[in-house]
Amino acid sequence: MRNGSSVVLLFVMFMVIWRRGFVAFRMVLCCSFTTVVAGLD
């Protein structure tokens, strides 16, 4: 039971970090895209 709960906790932590990293990646992508568009314009 303890081993299973630790695996679940690890999985939850991984999902939270992955989602947060994905959101940060999208924000950087949007910022760079906006900068390129502003530079071209």
JSON list of C-alpha atoms in Angstrom, two decimals:
[
{"chain": "A", "resi": 1, "resn": "MET", "atom": "CA", "xyz": [0.00, 0.00, 0.00]},
{"chain": "A", "resi": 2, "resn": "ARG", "atom": "CA", "xyz": [2.80, 2.39, 0.91]},
{"chain": "A", "resi": 3, "resn": "ASN", "atom": "CA", "xyz": [4.67, 1.58, -2.30]},
{"chain": "A", "resi": 4, "resn": "GLY", "atom": "CA", "xyz": [1.53, 2.12, -4.39]},
{"chain": "A", "resi": 5, "resn": "SER", "atom": "CA", "xyz": [0.76, 5.48, -2.75]},
{"chain": "A", "resi": 6, "resn": "SER", "atom": "CA", "xyz": [4.35, 6.65, -3.32]},
{"chain": "A", "resi": 7, "resn": "VAL", "atom": "CA", "xyz": [4.06, 5.72, -7.01]},
{"chain": "A", "resi": 8, "resn": "VAL", "atom": "CA", "xyz": [0.78, 7.65, -7.28]},
{"chain": "A", "resi": 9, "resn": "LEU", "atom": "CA", "xyz": [2.36, 10.65, -5.54]},
{"chain": "A", "resi": 10, "resn": "LEU", "atom": "CA", "xyz": [5.33, 10.52, -7.92]},
{"chain": "A", "resi": 11, "resn": "PHE", "atom": "CA", "xyz": [2.97, 10.33, -10.92]},
{"chain": "A", "resi": 12, "resn": "VAL", "atom": "CA", "xyz": [0.94, 13.32, -9.67]},
{"chain": "A", "resi": 13, "resn": "MET", "atom": "CA", "xyz": [4.12, 15.35, -9.15]},
{"chain": "A", "resi": 14, "resn": "PHE", "atom": "CA", "xyz": [5.31, 14.44, -12.65]},
{"chain": "A", "resi": 15, "resn": "MET", "atom": "CA", "xyz": [1.96, 15.49, -14.19]},
{"chain": "A", "resi": 16, "resn": "VAL", "atom": "CA", "xyz": [1.97, 18.83, -12.34]},
{"chain": "A", "resi": 17, "resn": "ILE", "atom": "CA", "xyz": [5.56, 19.60, -13.38]},
{"chain": "A", "resi": 18, "resn": "TRP", "atom": "CA", "xyz": [4.86, 18.50, -16.97]},
{"chain": "A", "resi": 19, "resn": "ARG", "atom": "CA", "xyz": [1.72, 20.64, -17.24]},
{"chain": "A", "resi": 20, "resn": "ARG", "atom": "CA", "xyz": [3.46, 23.65, -15.71]},
{"chain": "A", "resi": 21, "resn": "GLY", "atom": "CA", "xyz": [6.40, 23.21, -18.08]},
{"chain": "A", "resi": 22, "resn": "PHE", "atom": "CA", "xyz": [4.01, 22.87, -21.03]},
{"chain": "A", "resi": 23, "resn": "VAL", "atom": "CA", "xyz": [2.22, 26.11, -20.08]},
{"chain": "A", "resi": 24, "resn": "ALA", "atom": "CA", "xyz": [5.56, 27.91, -19.70]},
{"chain": "A", "resi": 25, "resn": "PHE", "atom": "CA", "xyz": [6.66, 26.55, -23.11]},
{"chain": "A", "resi": 26, "resn": "ARG", "atom": "CA", "xyz": [3.44, 27.83, -24.71]},
{"chain": "A", "resi": 27, "resn": "MET", "atom": "CA", "xyz": [3.90, 31.25, -23.09]},
{"chain": "A", "resi": 28, "resn": "VAL", "atom": "CA", "xyz": [7.47, 31.50, -24.39]},
{"chain": "A", "resi": 29, "resn": "LEU", "atom": "CA", "xyz": [6.31, 30.38, -27.83]},
{"chain": "A", "resi": 30, "resn": "CYS", "atom": "CA", "xyz": [3.53, 33.01, -27.88]},
{"chain": "A", "resi": 31, "resn": "CYS", "atom": "CA", "xyz": [5.92, 35.73, -26.67]},
{"chain": "A", "resi": 32, "resn": "SER", "atom": "CA", "xyz": [8.53, 34.88, -29.31]},
{"chain": "A", "resi": 33, "resn": "PHE", "atom": "CA", "xyz": [5.85, 34.72, -32.02]},
{"chain": "A", "resi": 34, "resn": "THR", "atom": "CA", "xyz": [4.47, 38.12, -30.96]},
{"chain": "A", "resi": 35, "resn": "THR", "atom": "CA", "xyz": [7.99, 39.59, -30.96]},
{"chain": "A", "resi": 36, "resn": "VAL", "atom": "CA", "xyz": [8.64, 38.25, -34.48]},
{"chain": "A", "resi": 37, "resn": "VAL", "atom": "CA", "xyz": [5.31, 39.62, -35.75]},
{"chain": "A", "resi": 38, "resn": "ALA", "atom": "CA", "xyz": [6.00, 43.00, -34.12]},
{"chain": "A", "resi": 39, "resn": "GLY", "atom": "CA", "xyz": [9.52, 43.00, -35.60]},
{"chain": "A", "resi": 40, "resn": "LEU", "atom": "CA", "xyz": [8.18, 42.26, -39.09]},
{"chain": "A", "resi": 41, "resn": "ASP", "atom": "CA", "xyz": [5.44, 44.85, -38.70]}
]
